[in-house]
Amino acid sequence: MGWVGVGTIIATAGYALYHYPPRSWTKSGSPTPPEPISDETPPSPANELAPAKHGADPPTPPSIDTEKDEAQTTPKALASSAPPLVLAVPALNLAEEKDTSDDSPPSRVAAEQSSRQQRMIGPAQKPAPSPSLATAPIPPPQQPSSAPPPSSARSSSLMPPPPVPRLRPTAQSNGASPTGQLQPPRPSAGSSLRPPPSAASGLRVPPSSSSQLSSSTLAPTAVKKPSASSRKVILGPGYSPLDWAARAAKPNNMLRGAGLPPGLLRVTPSMLKTQNGRKGRDAWTSYLGKVYNISPYAPYHPGGKGELLRGAGKDSAQLFQEIHPWVNWDGILSECLVGILVSENDALAENNALDAMD
Ligand code: HEM
């Protein structure tokens, strides 16, 4: 609007100068040139602005505005519309060719150029009226090529470009939150990785059950206390029942005792009483009419040596039956058999009978 105002002011000034020229122009006869021009171009102010423009500043604001509006739509028409004016507008052609090459195909450019040419000719319908008209359209294309038209054309061509789609895919890729571009690590992965803990918790169940089972299973055994009747002792190394069995199985094991005659002895209670395991003698005991030397078995007795020797020099049948009647006495002490138990009377009578025979 500012340029239009300035243009109108200049036009009015030119119009005033034209109708009321100064005396200096009339005296020297210089005003002759404006007269023919006025005859050829009566109405349009733009054509009148051309002479004032040459006399004034180079930019020529009014012509620029008029051409500016037209240049936004079809700036290319000027380059091809005036082939004879190409000499005066070398730079103008380059700028317009760039715009046409960038935006529209050659057929479209030709159509626009033809329409532009018709517009430039306007109502006068004269192809190349005067140098003033020729110069008038020339400057506008130069300036619009520098600032306004390219910006509008470029802006229109750059409107759709890629930056927006770049931002959208990132947001879409991130997914849920529009602002959360820094939220790629999603808790879902964490939630998907949390099953191990659940598995761990699942593994925790067995321990509890095992502890319960262990407690339940160990409770009876742990709580179980040896009864008062159980008086087993810890045997020394090499004195287990198997060791005794191995020793008894050997021939000439000498388990009956050293210095005894072969065969079974007739042992009276008095004799048995003297074999109590004291003073270097073996401990004998009787069970069901048989006399056994228990001294070799004493270290192997599970109830201990003291318990076993409680029956030394006497009959152990009562004690044995009270403690462990299930034990196989003969199977353990077969090799320890000394003789048979006989009464005193029987032994005395037998001795008397032998003396009588002599
Ligand atoms: C004087 C006679 C005896 C006495 C006082 C006596 C005493 C004992 C005692 C107190 C126990 C421990 C029982 C327990 O803790 O449950 C025991 C175990 C045993 N005694 Fe005797 N004992 C005698 C004679 C014998 C004889 C002559 C033999 C072999 C023929 C023998 C073989 C055993 C055996 C094999 C055991 C282990 C039983 C088991 O594992 O349950 N005992 N005895």
Coordinates of C-alpha atoms and ligand atoms in Angstrom, one line a residue:
M1 CA 0.0 0.0 0.0
G2 CA 2.9 2.4 0.7
W3 CA 4.2 1.9 -2.8
V4 CA 0.8 2.5 -4.2
G5 CA 0.5 5.7 -2.3
V6 CA 3.9 6.8 -3.4
G7 CA 3.1 5.9 -7.0
T8 CA -0.1 7.9 -6.9
I9 CA 1.7 10.9 -5.5
I10 CA 4.3 10.6 -8.2
A11 CA 1.6 10.2 -10.8
T12 CA -0.2 13.3 -9.6
A13 CA 3.0 15.2 -9.6
G14 CA 3.8 14.1 -13.1
Y15 CA 0.3 14.9 -14.2
A16 CA 0.6 18.4 -12.6
L17 CA 3.9 19.0 -14.3
Y18 CA 2.5 17.8 -17.5
H19 CA -0.4 20.2 -17.5
Y20 CA 1.4 23.0 -15.7
P21 CA 5.0 22.7 -16.8
P22 CA 7.5 25.2 -15.4
R23 CA 8.5 28.2 -17.4
S24 CA 12.1 26.9 -17.9
W25 CA 10.7 23.9 -19.9
T26 CA 8.5 26.1 -22.1
K27 CA 11.3 28.6 -22.8
S28 CA 13.9 26.1 -23.9
G29 CA 11.4 24.0 -25.8
S30 CA 12.2 20.8 -23.9
P31 CA 8.6 19.9 -23.2
T32 CA 8.2 18.6 -26.7
P33 CA 8.9 15.0 -25.8
P34 CA 6.0 14.7 -23.3
E35 CA 3.5 15.8 -25.8
P36 CA 3.8 13.0 -28.3
I37 CA 3.8 10.6 -25.5
S38 CA 0.6 11.9 -24.1
D39 CA -0.9 11.5 -27.5
E40 CA 0.0 7.9 -27.8
T41 CA -0.8 6.8 -24.2
P42 CA -3.6 8.7 -22.9
P43 CA -5.2 7.0 -19.9
S44 CA -2.9 4.7 -18.0
P45 CA -0.9 6.2 -15.2
A46 CA 1.6 3.5 -15.3
N47 CA 2.8 4.6 -18.7
E48 CA 3.1 8.1 -17.4
L49 CA 5.1 6.9 -14.5
A50 CA 7.9 5.7 -16.7
P51 CA 9.3 9.1 -17.6
A52 CA 9.1 10.3 -14.0
K53 CA 10.8 7.1 -13.0
H54 CA 13.8 7.7 -15.2
G55 CA 14.1 11.1 -13.8
A56 CA 13.7 9.9 -10.2
D57 CA 15.1 6.9 -8.3
P58 CA 15.9 3.7 -10.1
P59 CA 13.6 1.2 -8.2
T60 CA 10.3 2.7 -9.5
P61 CA 8.0 1.6 -6.7
P62 CA 4.6 1.8 -8.5
S63 CA 5.6 -0.3 -11.4
I64 CA 7.0 -2.8 -9.0
D65 CA 3.7 -3.2 -7.2
T66 CA 1.7 -3.6 -10.3
E67 CA 4.1 -6.2 -11.7
K68 CA 4.4 -7.8 -8.3
D69 CA 0.8 -8.9 -8.2
E70 CA 1.0 -10.2 -11.7
A71 CA 4.4 -11.8 -11.2
Q72 CA 3.1 -14.0 -8.4
T73 CA 0.8 -15.7 -10.8
T74 CA 2.8 -15.6 -14.0
P75 CA 6.2 -14.0 -13.7
K76 CA 7.6 -16.0 -16.7
A77 CA 5.5 -14.3 -19.3
L78 CA 7.9 -11.3 -19.5
A79 CA 10.9 -13.3 -20.6
S80 CA 9.4 -14.8 -23.6
S81 CA 6.7 -12.2 -24.2
A82 CA 9.2 -9.6 -25.5
P83 CA 11.9 -11.3 -27.5
P84 CA 13.0 -8.0 -29.0
L85 CA 13.7 -6.7 -25.5
V86 CA 16.0 -9.5 -24.6
L87 CA 19.0 -7.2 -25.0
A88 CA 17.8 -5.0 -22.2
V89 CA 16.9 -7.9 -19.9
P90 CA 19.6 -10.6 -19.8
A91 CA 19.4 -11.1 -16.0
L92 CA 15.6 -11.1 -16.1
N93 CA 15.5 -14.1 -18.4
L94 CA 17.8 -16.1 -16.2
A95 CA 15.7 -15.6 -13.1
E96 CA 12.5 -16.4 -14.8
E97 CA 13.9 -19.5 -16.5
K98 CA 14.9 -20.8 -13.1
D99 CA 11.4 -20.3 -11.8
T100 CA 9.8 -22.0 -14.8
S101 CA 12.3 -24.8 -14.8
D102 CA 11.6 -25.5 -11.1
D103 CA 7.8 -25.4 -11.2
S104 CA 6.0 -25.9 -14.5
P105 CA 6.7 -27.9 -17.6
P106 CA 7.5 -26.1 -20.9
S107 CA 4.0 -26.4 -22.3
R108 CA 2.6 -24.7 -19.3
V109 CA 5.3 -22.0 -19.4
A110 CA 4.4 -21.2 -23.0
A111 CA 0.8 -20.8 -22.2
E112 CA 1.6 -18.6 -19.3
Q113 CA 3.9 -16.5 -21.4
S114 CA 1.3 -16.0 -24.0
S115 CA -1.3 -14.9 -21.5
R116 CA 1.3 -12.7 -19.9
Q117 CA 2.0 -11.1 -23.2
Q118 CA -1.6 -10.3 -23.8
R119 CA -1.9 -8.8 -20.3
M120 CA 1.1 -6.6 -20.8
I121 CA -0.2 -5.4 -24.1
G122 CA -3.4 -4.5 -22.3
P123 CA -6.2 -2.4 -23.9
A124 CA -3.8 -0.5 -26.1
Q125 CA -3.1 -3.8 -28.0
K126 CA 0.2 -2.6 -29.3
P127 CA 3.1 -5.0 -29.2
A128 CA 6.1 -2.6 -28.8
P129 CA 4.8 0.9 -28.3
S130 CA 7.7 2.8 -26.9
P131 CA 10.9 2.5 -25.0
S132 CA 9.1 3.8 -21.9
L133 CA 6.7 0.9 -22.1
A134 CA 9.5 -1.5 -22.7
T135 CA 11.5 -0.3 -19.7
A136 CA 8.4 -0.3 -17.5
P137 CA 7.9 -4.1 -17.4
I138 CA 11.6 -4.8 -17.3
P139 CA 12.5 -3.7 -13.8
P140 CA 9.7 -5.5 -12.0
P141 CA 10.7 -9.0 -13.1
Q142 CA 14.2 -8.3 -11.9
Q143 CA 13.1 -7.3 -8.4
P144 CA 10.4 -9.9 -8.0
S145 CA 12.9 -12.5 -9.1
S146 CA 15.1 -11.3 -6.2
A147 CA 12.6 -11.2 -3.4
P148 CA 8.9 -11.8 -3.5
P149 CA 7.9 -14.3 -6.3
P150 CA 10.6 -16.8 -5.6
S151 CA 9.8 -16.8 -1.9
S152 CA 6.2 -17.4 -2.6
A153 CA 6.9 -20.0 -5.2
R154 CA 9.5 -21.7 -3.1
S155 CA 7.3 -21.6 -0.1
S156 CA 4.5 -23.2 -2.1
S157 CA 6.9 -25.9 -3.3
L158 CA 8.4 -26.4 0.1
M159 CA 5.1 -26.6 2.0
P160 CA 4.7 -30.4 1.9
P161 CA 8.3 -31.4 2.6
P162 CA 9.6 -34.2 4.7
P163 CA 10.3 -32.8 8.2
V164 CA 6.8 -33.3 9.4
P165 CA 6.7 -37.0 8.4
R166 CA 10.0 -37.5 10.1
L167 CA 8.6 -36.3 13.4
R168 CA 5.4 -38.3 13.0
P169 CA 7.1 -41.7 12.5
T170 CA 9.2 -41.1 15.5
A171 CA 6.2 -40.3 17.6
Q172 CA 4.3 -43.2 16.1
S173 CA 7.2 -45.5 16.6
N174 CA 7.4 -44.5 20.2
G175 CA 3.8 -45.2 20.3
A176 CA 1.6 -44.3 23.3
S177 CA 2.7 -40.9 24.6
P178 CA 3.3 -38.1 22.1
T179 CA 5.8 -36.3 24.3
G180 CA 7.5 -39.4 25.5
Q181 CA 10.2 -39.8 22.8
L182 CA 12.5 -40.8 25.6
Q183 CA 10.3 -43.6 26.7
P184 CA 11.5 -46.4 24.4
P185 CA 12.2 -48.7 27.3
R186 CA 8.7 -49.8 28.1
P187 CA 7.7 -51.4 31.3
S188 CA 6.1 -54.2 29.2
A189 CA 9.5 -55.6 28.5
G190 CA 10.2 -55.3 32.2
S191 CA 6.9 -57.0 32.9
S192 CA 7.8 -59.6 30.3
L193 CA 11.1 -60.1 32.1
R194 CA 9.5 -60.3 35.5
P195 CA 8.3 -63.9 35.0
P196 CA 11.6 -65.2 36.3
P197 CA 10.9 -63.7 39.8
S198 CA 7.5 -65.4 39.6
A199 CA 9.4 -68.6 38.7
A200 CA 11.7 -67.9 41.6
S201 CA 8.7 -67.4 43.8
G202 CA 7.4 -70.7 42.3
L203 CA 10.7 -72.2 43.3
R204 CA 10.3 -70.8 46.8
V205 CA 7.3 -73.0 47.3
P206 CA 9.2 -76.3 47.2
P207 CA 11.7 -75.2 49.9
S208 CA 8.8 -74.3 52.2
S209 CA 7.2 -77.6 51.5
S210 CA 10.5 -79.4 51.8
S211 CA 11.1 -77.6 55.1
Q212 CA 7.7 -78.8 56.3
L213 CA 8.4 -82.2 55.1
S214 CA 11.8 -82.2 56.6
S215 CA 10.5 -81.0 59.9
S216 CA 7.6 -83.5 59.8
T217 CA 9.9 -86.3 58.8
L218 CA 12.8 -85.4 61.1
A219 CA 10.6 -84.5 64.0
P220 CA 9.9 -88.1 65.1
T221 CA 13.5 -89.2 64.6
A222 CA 15.0 -86.2 66.3
V223 CA 12.5 -86.1 69.2
K224 CA 12.9 -89.8 69.7
K225 CA 15.1 -90.3 72.7
P226 CA 16.7 -93.5 73.5
S227 CA 14.7 -95.4 76.1
A228 CA 16.0 -96.3 79.5
S229 CA 16.0 -99.9 78.5
S230 CA 18.4 -99.3 75.6
R231 CA 21.9 -99.5 77.0
K232 CA 24.0 -100.1 73.9
V233 CA 27.5 -98.9 74.0
I234 CA 29.9 -97.6 71.3
L235 CA 32.1 -100.4 70.3
G236 CA 35.7 -99.8 69.3
P237 CA 37.1 -100.3 65.8
G238 CA 37.3 -104.0 64.8
Y239 CA 34.8 -105.1 67.4
S240 CA 31.6 -105.1 65.4
P241 CA 29.3 -108.2 65.1
L242 CA 30.8 -108.9 61.7
D243 CA 34.3 -108.7 63.1
W244 CA 33.3 -111.3 65.7
A245 CA 31.7 -113.5 63.1
A246 CA 35.0 -113.4 61.1
R247 CA 37.1 -114.2 64.2
A248 CA 34.8 -117.1 65.1
A249 CA 35.0 -118.6 61.6
K250 CA 38.7 -119.0 61.7
P251 CA 40.1 -122.5 62.6
N252 CA 42.2 -122.9 65.8
N253 CA 40.8 -119.6 67.0
M254 CA 41.4 -120.7 70.7
L255 CA 38.1 -119.2 71.8
R256 CA 37.5 -121.9 74.4
G257 CA 40.6 -120.8 76.3
A258 CA 44.2 -121.9 76.5
G259 CA 45.3 -125.2 78.4
L260 CA 42.0 -127.1 78.2
P261 CA 41.8 -130.8 77.3
P262 CA 40.2 -131.6 74.0
G263 CA 36.5 -132.5 74.2
L264 CA 33.8 -131.2 76.5
L265 CA 34.5 -130.7 80.2
R266 CA 32.2 -131.7 83.0
V267 CA 31.9 -128.4 84.8
T268 CA 30.4 -128.4 88.3
P269 CA 28.9 -125.2 89.7
S270 CA 32.0 -124.9 92.0
M271 CA 34.3 -125.0 89.0
L272 CA 32.1 -122.5 87.1
K273 CA 32.2 -120.2 90.1
T274 CA 35.9 -120.1 90.0
Q275 CA 35.9 -119.0 86.3
N276 CA 34.6 -115.5 86.9
G277 CA 37.2 -113.6 84.8
R278 CA 39.2 -112.4 87.7
K279 CA 42.9 -113.1 88.5
G280 CA 43.8 -113.9 84.9
R281 CA 41.1 -116.5 84.5
D282 CA 38.6 -116.6 81.8
A283 CA 35.0 -115.8 82.5
W284 CA 32.7 -118.8 82.1
T285 CA 28.9 -118.8 82.1
S286 CA 26.3 -121.4 81.6
Y287 CA 23.1 -121.3 79.6
L288 CA 20.8 -124.3 79.4
G289 CA 23.4 -126.9 80.7
K290 CA 26.3 -125.7 78.6
V291 CA 29.4 -123.7 79.8
Y292 CA 30.8 -121.0 77.5
N293 CA 33.9 -119.0 77.8
I294 CA 32.6 -115.4 77.3
S295 CA 36.0 -113.6 77.9
P296 CA 36.8 -113.5 74.1
Y297 CA 33.4 -112.1 73.3
A298 CA 33.3 -109.4 76.0
P299 CA 34.8 -106.6 73.6
Y300 CA 32.2 -107.4 71.0
H301 CA 29.2 -107.3 73.3
P302 CA 26.8 -104.5 72.2
G303 CA 25.6 -104.0 75.8
G304 CA 29.2 -103.5 77.0
K305 CA 31.7 -105.7 78.8
G306 CA 30.3 -105.0 82.2
E307 CA 26.8 -106.1 81.3
L308 CA 28.2 -109.4 79.8
L309 CA 30.4 -110.1 82.8
R310 CA 27.4 -109.8 85.1
G311 CA 26.8 -113.5 84.2
A312 CA 30.5 -114.6 84.7
G313 CA 31.0 -117.8 86.9
K314 CA 27.3 -118.5 87.1
D315 CA 24.2 -119.3 85.0
S316 CA 23.1 -116.2 82.8
A317 CA 19.8 -117.7 81.5
Q318 CA 17.6 -115.4 83.7
L319 CA 19.5 -112.2 82.7
F320 CA 19.7 -113.2 79.1
Q321 CA 16.0 -113.8 78.8
E322 CA 15.2 -110.6 80.6
I323 CA 17.2 -108.4 78.2
H324 CA 17.3 -110.0 74.7
P325 CA 15.6 -113.3 74.4
W326 CA 15.6 -113.0 70.6
V327 CA 19.4 -113.2 70.4
N328 CA 20.8 -116.5 69.0
W329 CA 23.2 -117.5 71.8
D330 CA 24.5 -120.7 70.3
G331 CA 25.0 -119.0 66.9
I332 CA 27.3 -116.4 68.4
L333 CA 29.2 -118.4 71.0
S334 CA 29.4 -121.9 69.4
E335 CA 33.2 -121.7 69.2
C336 CA 33.4 -120.6 72.9
L337 CA 31.8 -123.9 74.2
V338 CA 33.9 -125.4 77.1
G339 CA 31.7 -128.3 78.4
I340 CA 28.5 -129.3 80.1
L341 CA 27.3 -128.3 83.5
V342 CA 27.1 -131.1 86.0
S343 CA 26.0 -131.1 89.6
E344 CA 28.5 -131.5 92.4
N345 CA 27.0 -134.8 93.5
D346 CA 27.3 -136.2 90.0
A347 CA 30.9 -135.2 89.7
L348 CA 31.6 -136.6 93.3
A349 CA 29.9 -139.9 92.6
E350 CA 31.7 -140.2 89.3
N351 CA 35.1 -139.6 90.9
N352 CA 34.4 -142.4 93.5
A353 CA 33.4 -144.8 90.8
L354 CA 36.7 -144.2 89.0
D355 CA 38.7 -144.7 92.2
A356 CA 37.0 -148.1 92.9
M357 CA 38.0 -149.3 89.4
D358 CA 41.6 -148.7 90.2
Ligands
HEM1 C1 25.3 -112.0 81.6 C2 24.5 -111.8 80.7 C3 24.2 -110.6 79.7 C4 23.8 -109.4 80.1 C5 23.6 -108.8 81.4 C6 23.6 -108.6 78.8 C7 23.2 -107.3 78.7 C8 22.9 -106.6 77.5 C9 22.4 -105.3 77.4 C10 22.0 -104.4 78.5 C11 22.2 -105.1 76.1 C12 21.7 -103.7 75.5 C13 20.3 -103.9 75.1 C14 19.7 -102.7 74.4 O1 20.3 -101.6 74.5 O2 18.6 -102.8 73.8 C15 22.7 -106.2 75.4 C16 22.6 -106.3 74.0 C17 23.0 -107.4 73.3 N1 23.6 -108.6 73.8 FE1 23.7 -109.0 75.7 N2 23.9 -109.4 77.8 C18 24.3 -110.6 78.3 C19 24.7 -111.8 77.6 C20 24.8 -111.9 76.3 C21 25.3 -113.0 75.6 C22 25.9 -114.3 76.3 C23 25.3 -112.7 74.3 C24 25.7 -113.6 73.1 C25 25.4 -114.9 73.0 C26 24.7 -111.4 74.1 C27 24.5 -110.7 72.9 C28 23.9 -109.4 72.8 C29 23.5 -108.8 71.5 C30 23.7 -109.4 70.2 C31 23.0 -107.6 71.9 C32 22.4 -106.5 70.8 C33 20.9 -106.6 70.8 C34 20.3 -105.5 69.9 O3 21.0 -105.0 69.0 O4 19.1 -105.3 70.1 N3 24.4 -110.9 75.4 N4 23.1 -107.2 76.2

